Tab-separated table of C-alpha atoms in Angstrom:
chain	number	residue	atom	x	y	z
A	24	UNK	CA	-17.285	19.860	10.210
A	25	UNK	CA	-15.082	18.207	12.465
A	26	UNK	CA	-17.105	18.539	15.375
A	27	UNK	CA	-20.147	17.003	13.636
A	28	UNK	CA	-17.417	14.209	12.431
A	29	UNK	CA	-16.377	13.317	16.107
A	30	UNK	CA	-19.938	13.657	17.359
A	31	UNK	CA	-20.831	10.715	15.510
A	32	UNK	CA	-17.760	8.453	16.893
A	33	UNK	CA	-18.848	9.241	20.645
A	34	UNK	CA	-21.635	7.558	19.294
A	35	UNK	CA	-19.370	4.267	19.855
A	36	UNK	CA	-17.158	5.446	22.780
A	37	UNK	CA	-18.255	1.965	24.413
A	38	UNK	CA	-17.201	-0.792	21.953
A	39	UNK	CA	-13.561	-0.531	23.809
A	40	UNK	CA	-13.227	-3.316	26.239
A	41	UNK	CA	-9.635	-3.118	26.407
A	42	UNK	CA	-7.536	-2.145	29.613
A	43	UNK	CA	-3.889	-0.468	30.461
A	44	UNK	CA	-2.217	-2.106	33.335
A	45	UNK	CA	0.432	1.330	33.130
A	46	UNK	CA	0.304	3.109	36.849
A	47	UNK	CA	-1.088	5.863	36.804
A	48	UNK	CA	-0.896	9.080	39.514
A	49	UNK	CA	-3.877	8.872	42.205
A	50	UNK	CA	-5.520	12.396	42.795
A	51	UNK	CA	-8.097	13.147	45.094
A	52	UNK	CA	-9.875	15.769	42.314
A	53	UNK	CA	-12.669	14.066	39.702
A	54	UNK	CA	-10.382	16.596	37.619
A	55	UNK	CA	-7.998	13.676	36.618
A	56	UNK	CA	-10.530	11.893	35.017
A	57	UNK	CA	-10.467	12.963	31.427
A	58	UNK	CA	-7.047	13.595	31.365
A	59	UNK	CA	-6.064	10.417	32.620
A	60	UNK	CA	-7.951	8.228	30.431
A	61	UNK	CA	-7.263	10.006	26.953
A	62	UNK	CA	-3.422	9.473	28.070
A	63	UNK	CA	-4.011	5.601	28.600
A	64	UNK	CA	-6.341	5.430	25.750
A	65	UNK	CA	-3.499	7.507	23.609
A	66	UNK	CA	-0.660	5.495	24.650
A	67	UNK	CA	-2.524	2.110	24.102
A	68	UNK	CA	-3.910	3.412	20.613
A	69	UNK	CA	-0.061	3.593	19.603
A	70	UNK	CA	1.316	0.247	21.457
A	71	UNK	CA	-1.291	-1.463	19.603
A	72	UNK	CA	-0.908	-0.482	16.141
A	73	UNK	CA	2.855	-0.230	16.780
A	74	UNK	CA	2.672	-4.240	17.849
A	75	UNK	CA	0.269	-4.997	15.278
A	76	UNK	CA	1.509	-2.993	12.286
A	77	UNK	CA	3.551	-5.945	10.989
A	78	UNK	CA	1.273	-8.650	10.979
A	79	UNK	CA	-1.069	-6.714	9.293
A	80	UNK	CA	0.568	-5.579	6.733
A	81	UNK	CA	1.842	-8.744	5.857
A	82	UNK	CA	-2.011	-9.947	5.442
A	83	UNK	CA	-1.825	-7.265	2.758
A	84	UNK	CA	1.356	-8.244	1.254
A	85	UNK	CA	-0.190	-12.055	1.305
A	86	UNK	CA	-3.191	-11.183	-0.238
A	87	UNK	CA	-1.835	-9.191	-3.144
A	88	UNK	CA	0.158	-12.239	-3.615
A	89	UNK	CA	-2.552	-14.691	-4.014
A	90	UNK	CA	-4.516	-12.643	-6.377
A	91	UNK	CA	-2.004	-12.087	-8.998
A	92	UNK	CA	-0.900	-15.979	-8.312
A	93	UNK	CA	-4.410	-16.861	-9.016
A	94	UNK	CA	-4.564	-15.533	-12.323
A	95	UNK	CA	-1.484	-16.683	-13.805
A	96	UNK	CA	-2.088	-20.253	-12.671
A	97	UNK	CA	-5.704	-20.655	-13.744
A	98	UNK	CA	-5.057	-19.166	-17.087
A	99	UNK	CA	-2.100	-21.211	-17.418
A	100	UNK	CA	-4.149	-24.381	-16.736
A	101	UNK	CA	-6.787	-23.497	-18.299
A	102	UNK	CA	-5.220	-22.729	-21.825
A	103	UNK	CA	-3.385	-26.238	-21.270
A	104	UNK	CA	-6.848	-27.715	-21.053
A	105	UNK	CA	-8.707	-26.335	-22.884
A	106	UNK	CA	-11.932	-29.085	-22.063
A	107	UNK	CA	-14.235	-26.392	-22.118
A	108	UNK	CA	-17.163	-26.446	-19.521
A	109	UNK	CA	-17.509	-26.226	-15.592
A	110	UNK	CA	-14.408	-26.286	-13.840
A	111	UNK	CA	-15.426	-26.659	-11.049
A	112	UNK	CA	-17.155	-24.720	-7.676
A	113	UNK	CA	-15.834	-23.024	-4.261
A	114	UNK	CA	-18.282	-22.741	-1.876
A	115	UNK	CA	-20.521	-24.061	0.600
A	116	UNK	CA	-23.914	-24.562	-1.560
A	117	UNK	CA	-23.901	-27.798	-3.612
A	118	UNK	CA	-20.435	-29.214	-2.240
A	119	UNK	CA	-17.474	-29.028	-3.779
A	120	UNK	CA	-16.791	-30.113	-7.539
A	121	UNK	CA	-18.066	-33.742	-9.055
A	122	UNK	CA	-16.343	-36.655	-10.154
A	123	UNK	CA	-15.423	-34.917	-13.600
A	124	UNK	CA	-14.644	-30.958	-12.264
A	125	UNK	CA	-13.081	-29.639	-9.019
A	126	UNK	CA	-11.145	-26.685	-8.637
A	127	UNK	CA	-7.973	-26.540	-6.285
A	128	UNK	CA	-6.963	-23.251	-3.724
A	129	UNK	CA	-3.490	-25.281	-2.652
A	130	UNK	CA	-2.817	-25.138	0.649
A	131	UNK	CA	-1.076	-21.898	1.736
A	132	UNK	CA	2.537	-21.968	3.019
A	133	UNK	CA	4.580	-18.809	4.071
A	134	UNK	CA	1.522	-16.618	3.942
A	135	UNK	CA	-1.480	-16.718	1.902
A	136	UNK	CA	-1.529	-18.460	-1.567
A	137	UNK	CA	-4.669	-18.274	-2.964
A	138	UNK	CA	-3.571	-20.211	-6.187
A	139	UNK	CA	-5.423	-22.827	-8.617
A	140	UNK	CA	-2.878	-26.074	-9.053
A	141	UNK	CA	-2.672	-26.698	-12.577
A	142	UNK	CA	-2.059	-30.104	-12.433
A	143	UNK	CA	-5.162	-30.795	-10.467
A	144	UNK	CA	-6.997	-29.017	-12.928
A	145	UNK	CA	-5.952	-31.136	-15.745
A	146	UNK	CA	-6.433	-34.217	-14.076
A	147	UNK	CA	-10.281	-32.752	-13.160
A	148	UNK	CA	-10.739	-32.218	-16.834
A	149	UNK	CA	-9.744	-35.092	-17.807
A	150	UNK	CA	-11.621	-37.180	-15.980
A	151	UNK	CA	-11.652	-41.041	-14.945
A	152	UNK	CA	-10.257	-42.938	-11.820
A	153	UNK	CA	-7.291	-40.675	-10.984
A	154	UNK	CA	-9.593	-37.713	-10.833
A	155	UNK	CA	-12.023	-39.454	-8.853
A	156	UNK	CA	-10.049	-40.630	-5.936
A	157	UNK	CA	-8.555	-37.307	-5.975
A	158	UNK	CA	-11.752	-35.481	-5.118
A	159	UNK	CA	-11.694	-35.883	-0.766
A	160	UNK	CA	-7.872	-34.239	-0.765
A	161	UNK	CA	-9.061	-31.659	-3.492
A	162	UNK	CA	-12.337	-30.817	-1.125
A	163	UNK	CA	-10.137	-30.543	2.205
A	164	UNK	CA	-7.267	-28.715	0.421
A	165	UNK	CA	-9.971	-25.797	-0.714
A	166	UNK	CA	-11.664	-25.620	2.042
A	167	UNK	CA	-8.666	-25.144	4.029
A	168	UNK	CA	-7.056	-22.633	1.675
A	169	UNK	CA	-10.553	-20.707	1.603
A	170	UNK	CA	-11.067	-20.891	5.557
A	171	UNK	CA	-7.542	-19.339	5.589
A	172	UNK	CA	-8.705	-16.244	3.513
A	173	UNK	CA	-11.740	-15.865	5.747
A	174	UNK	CA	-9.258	-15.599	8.336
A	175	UNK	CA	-6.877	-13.376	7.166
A	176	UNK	CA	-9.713	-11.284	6.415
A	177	UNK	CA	-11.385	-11.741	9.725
A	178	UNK	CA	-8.190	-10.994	11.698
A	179	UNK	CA	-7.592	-8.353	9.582
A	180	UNK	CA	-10.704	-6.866	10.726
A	181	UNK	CA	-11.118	-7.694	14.975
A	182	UNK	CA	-7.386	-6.607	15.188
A	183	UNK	CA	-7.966	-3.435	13.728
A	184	UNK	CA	-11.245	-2.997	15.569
A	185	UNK	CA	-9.732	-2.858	18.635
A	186	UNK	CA	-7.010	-0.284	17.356
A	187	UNK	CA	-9.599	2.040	16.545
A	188	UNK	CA	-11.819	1.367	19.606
A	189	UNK	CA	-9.122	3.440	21.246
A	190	UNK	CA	-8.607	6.135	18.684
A	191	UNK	CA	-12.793	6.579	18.756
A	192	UNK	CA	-12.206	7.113	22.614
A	193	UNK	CA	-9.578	9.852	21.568
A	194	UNK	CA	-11.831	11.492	19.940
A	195	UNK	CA	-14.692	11.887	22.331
A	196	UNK	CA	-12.577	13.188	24.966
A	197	UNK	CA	-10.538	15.698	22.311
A	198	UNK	CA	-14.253	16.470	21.038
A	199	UNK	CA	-15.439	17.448	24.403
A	200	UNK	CA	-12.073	19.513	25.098
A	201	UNK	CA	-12.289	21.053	21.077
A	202	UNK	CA	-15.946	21.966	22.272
A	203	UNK	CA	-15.273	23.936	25.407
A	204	UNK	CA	-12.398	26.124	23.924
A	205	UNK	CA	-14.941	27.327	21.096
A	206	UNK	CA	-17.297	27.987	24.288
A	207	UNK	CA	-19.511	25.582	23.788
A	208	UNK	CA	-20.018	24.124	27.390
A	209	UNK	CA	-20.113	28.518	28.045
A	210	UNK	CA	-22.655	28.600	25.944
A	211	UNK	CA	-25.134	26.180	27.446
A	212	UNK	CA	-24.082	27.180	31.000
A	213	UNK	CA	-25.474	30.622	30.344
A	214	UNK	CA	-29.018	29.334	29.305
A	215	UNK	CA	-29.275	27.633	32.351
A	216	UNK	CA	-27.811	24.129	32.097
A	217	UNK	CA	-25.544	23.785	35.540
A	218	UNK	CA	-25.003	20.457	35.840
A	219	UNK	CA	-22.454	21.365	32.814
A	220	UNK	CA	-20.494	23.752	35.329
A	221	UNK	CA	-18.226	21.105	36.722
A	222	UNK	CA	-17.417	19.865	33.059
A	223	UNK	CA	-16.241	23.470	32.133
A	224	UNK	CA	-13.800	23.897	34.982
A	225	UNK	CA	-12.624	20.277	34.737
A	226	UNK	CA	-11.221	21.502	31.197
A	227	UNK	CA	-10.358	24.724	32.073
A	228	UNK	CA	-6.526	23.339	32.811
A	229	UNK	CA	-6.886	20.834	29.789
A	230	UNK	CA	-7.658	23.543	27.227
A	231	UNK	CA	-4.900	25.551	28.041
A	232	UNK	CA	-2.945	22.636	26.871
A	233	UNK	CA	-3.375	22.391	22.932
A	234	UNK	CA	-3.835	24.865	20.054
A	235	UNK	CA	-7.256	24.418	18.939
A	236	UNK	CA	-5.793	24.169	15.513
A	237	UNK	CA	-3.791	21.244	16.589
A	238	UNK	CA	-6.759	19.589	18.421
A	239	UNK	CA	-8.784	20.112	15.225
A	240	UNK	CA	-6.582	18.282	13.368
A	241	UNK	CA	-6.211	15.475	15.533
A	242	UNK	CA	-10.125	15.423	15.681
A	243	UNK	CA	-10.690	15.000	12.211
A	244	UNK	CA	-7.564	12.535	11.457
A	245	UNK	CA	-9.166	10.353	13.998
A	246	UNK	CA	-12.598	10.463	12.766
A	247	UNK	CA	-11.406	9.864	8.974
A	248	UNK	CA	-9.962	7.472	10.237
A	249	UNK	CA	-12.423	5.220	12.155
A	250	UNK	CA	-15.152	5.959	9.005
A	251	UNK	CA	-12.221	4.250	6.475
A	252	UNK	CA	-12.108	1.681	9.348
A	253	UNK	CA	-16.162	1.478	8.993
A	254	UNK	CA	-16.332	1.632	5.096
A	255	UNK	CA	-13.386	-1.130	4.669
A	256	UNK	CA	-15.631	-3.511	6.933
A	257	UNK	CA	-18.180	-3.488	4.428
A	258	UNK	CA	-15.727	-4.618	1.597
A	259	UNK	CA	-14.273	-7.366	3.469
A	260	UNK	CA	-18.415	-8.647	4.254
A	261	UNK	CA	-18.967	-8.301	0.065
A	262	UNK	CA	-15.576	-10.042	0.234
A	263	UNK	CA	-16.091	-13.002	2.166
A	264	UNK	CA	-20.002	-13.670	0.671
A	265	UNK	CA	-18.208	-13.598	-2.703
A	266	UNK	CA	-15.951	-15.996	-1.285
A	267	UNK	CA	-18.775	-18.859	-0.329
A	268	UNK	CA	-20.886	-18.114	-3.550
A	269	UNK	CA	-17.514	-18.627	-6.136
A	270	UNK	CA	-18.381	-20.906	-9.427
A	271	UNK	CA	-15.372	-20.392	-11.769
A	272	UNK	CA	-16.527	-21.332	-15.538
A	273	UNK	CA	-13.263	-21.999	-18.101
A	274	UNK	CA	-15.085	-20.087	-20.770
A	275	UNK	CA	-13.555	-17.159	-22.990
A	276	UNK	CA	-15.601	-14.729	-20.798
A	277	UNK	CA	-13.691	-15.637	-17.959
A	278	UNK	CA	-10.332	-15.421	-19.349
A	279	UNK	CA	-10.908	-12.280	-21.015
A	280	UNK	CA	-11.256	-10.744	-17.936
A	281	UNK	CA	-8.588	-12.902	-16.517
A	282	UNK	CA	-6.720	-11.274	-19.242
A	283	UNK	CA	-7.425	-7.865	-17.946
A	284	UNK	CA	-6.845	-8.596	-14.681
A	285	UNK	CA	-3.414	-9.868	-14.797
A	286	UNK	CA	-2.337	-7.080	-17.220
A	287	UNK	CA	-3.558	-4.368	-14.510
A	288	UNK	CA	-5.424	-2.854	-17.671
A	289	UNK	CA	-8.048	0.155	-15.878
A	290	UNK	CA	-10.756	-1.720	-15.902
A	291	UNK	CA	-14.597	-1.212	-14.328
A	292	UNK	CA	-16.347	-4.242	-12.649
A	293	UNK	CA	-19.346	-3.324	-14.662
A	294	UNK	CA	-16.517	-4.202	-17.493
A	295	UNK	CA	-16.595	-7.937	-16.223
A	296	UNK	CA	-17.978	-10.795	-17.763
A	297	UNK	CA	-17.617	-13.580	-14.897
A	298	UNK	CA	-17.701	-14.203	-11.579
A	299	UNK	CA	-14.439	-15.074	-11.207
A	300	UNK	CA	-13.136	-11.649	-12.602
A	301	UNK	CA	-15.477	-9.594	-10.341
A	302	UNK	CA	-14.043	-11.978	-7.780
A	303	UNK	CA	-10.672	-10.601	-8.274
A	304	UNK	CA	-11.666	-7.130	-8.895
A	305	UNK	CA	-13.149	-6.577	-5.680
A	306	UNK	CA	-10.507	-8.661	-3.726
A	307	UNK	CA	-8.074	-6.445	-5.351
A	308	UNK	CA	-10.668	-3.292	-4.865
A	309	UNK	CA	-10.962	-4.519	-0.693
A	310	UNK	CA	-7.194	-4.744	-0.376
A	311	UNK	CA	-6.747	-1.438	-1.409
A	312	UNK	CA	-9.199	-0.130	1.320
A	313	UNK	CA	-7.301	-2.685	4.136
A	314	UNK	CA	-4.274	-0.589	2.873
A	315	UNK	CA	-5.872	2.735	3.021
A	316	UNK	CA	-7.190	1.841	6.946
A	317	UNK	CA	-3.632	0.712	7.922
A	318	UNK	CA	-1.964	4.223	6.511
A	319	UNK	CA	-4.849	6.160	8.034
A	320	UNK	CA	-4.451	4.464	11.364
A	321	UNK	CA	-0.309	5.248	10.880
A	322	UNK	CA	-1.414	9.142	10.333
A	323	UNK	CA	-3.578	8.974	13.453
A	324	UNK	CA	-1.231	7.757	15.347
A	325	UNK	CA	1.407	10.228	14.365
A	326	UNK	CA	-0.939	12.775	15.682
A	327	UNK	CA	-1.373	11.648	19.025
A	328	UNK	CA	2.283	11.261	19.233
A	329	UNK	CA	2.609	14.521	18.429
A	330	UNK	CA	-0.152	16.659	19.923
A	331	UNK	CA	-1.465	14.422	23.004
A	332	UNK	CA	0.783	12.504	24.314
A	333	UNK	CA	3.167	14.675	25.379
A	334	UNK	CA	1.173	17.955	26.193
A	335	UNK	CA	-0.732	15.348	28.744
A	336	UNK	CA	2.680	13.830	30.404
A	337	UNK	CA	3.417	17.321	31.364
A	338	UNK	CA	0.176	18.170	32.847
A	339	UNK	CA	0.292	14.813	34.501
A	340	UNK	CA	4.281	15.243	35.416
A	341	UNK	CA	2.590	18.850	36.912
A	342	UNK	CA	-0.568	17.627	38.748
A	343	UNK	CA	2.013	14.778	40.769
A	344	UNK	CA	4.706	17.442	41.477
A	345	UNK	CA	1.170	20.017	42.930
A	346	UNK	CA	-0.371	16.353	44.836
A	347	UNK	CA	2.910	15.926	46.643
A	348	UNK	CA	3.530	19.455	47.956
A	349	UNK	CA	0.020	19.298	48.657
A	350	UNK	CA	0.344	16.388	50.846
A	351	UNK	CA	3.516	17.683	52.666
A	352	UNK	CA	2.099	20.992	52.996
């Protein structure tokens, strides 16, 4: 039920931090309250997705990228090897490769490009001096190209947290409007509850403004959308523990599912053999969910354009126009 849906997001109304600097009409009336924060909170919601749209969706774009370039140059390298044995290890536990076996994440230019150099693998494999003296460029290179994920990832996330932090604001104050046109502040004013009174005819006016059909639709847009936000936070966590933990083995088992991977065959992670594989799968599996959030937060936002924004300029355009005749009266 929608109202049990948005009743969980007040839950959070006070994550947002963020402020408007917009000026805003001065009334004398506590009335303006409400009104005048779910239009600030409405209008930022879509200046910050609108400004931040790009950037994030490039992150996707990036990612996708680096996936699909990761498989074709570590099975490529591999099957020019062909040594057999431990490649080598991304993490932080038990530093990064040995004098024999390192794996490479090149640096990333123009984006993300989470890619294994083949040549560097060769050279690992085969050993001796070269490899050797090779090992402190190999160690900063990865770690730079893996801190770079983490980032993407983690920007990914605090930008988008903030986004929502405003739509979960939106919904409180639509929940609370929602509420009193199917009488629910009525209802609790009539078993004796008073200190409710003032909150009933402070929305009197509002409620008059929007179809309950429209509000319940923005209600329950907006509270989809913040529990994708919620559920895609715990991918990009697995994500990112995956991402310190990561041995890669040149085995068969791993390029089986290498294999798979790059062919797009449908495929279950239960399915996979290595770590490397399920590494993939669920990088690919997480950027489908930063995808879903981003078109979820577009939907949202199309709402409040379309039922809030304007339906509140005109009460707002009306309560200056009654303030003024007021005062000159």
């Amino acid at each position: 039920m929608a109202a049990d849906g948005a009743q969980r997001v007040m839950e959070d109304s006070s994550d947002s931090d963020d402020s408007m600097s917009g000026k805003r009409p001065v009334f004398s009336s506590e009335e303006t309250a409400l009104p005048d924060d779910l239009l600030e909170n409405s209008e930022e919601f879509v200046r910050l997705y609108e400004e931040h749209q790009p950037e994030l969706q490039q992150v996707i774009k990036d990612l996708e990228g680096s996936s699909d370039e990761f498989l074709d140059k570590y099975g490529t390298a591999t099957r020019a090897s062909r040594a057999g044995g431990l490649v080598g290890a991304a993490g932080v536990v038990g530093g990064i490769g040995t004098a024999g076996a390192a794996i490479l994440f090149a640096p990333f230019t123009g984006g993300l490009s989470l890619v294994l150099g083949a040549a560097s693998v060769s050279a690992a494999v085969g050993g001796g001096a070269a490899s050797f003296k090779s090992n402190t460029i190999k160690e900063i290179e990865q770690k730079k190209a893996v801190d770079e994920v983490e980032n993407a990832l983690n920007k990914f996330n605090t930008t988008t947290d903030r986004v929502t932090n405003r739509l979960k604001n939106i919904c409180n104050d639509v929940e609370k409007i929602w509420q009193y046109q199917n009488d629910e502040q009525s209802r609790l004013i009539k078993h004796g509850i008073e200190h409710f009174r003032k909150s009933v005819e402070d929305l009197s006016d509002l409620a008059k403004l929007f179809a309950p059909g429209d509000l319940r639709r923005v209600l329950e847009q907006g509270t989809r959308t913040v529990h994708m936000h919620k559920f895609m936070q715990t991918f990009i966590a697995v994500l990112l523990n995956m991402l310190g933990f990561l041995f890669i083995l040149e085995d068969n088992r791993t390029l089986r599912d290498f294999d798979k991977l790059k062919r797009r065959l449908p495929v279950r992670e239960e399915e996979l053999e290595s770590k490397a594989g399920k590494f993939i799968y669920k990088m690919r599996e997480t950027i489908n969910h930063l995808q879903n959030t981003l078109n979820e937060l577009e939907t949202s936002k199309s709402e409040v354009e379309r039922v809030i924004i304007p339906n509140l300029n005109q009460y707002v355009k009306q309560q200056r126009e009654a303030h003024k005749s007021a005062e000159s009266d």
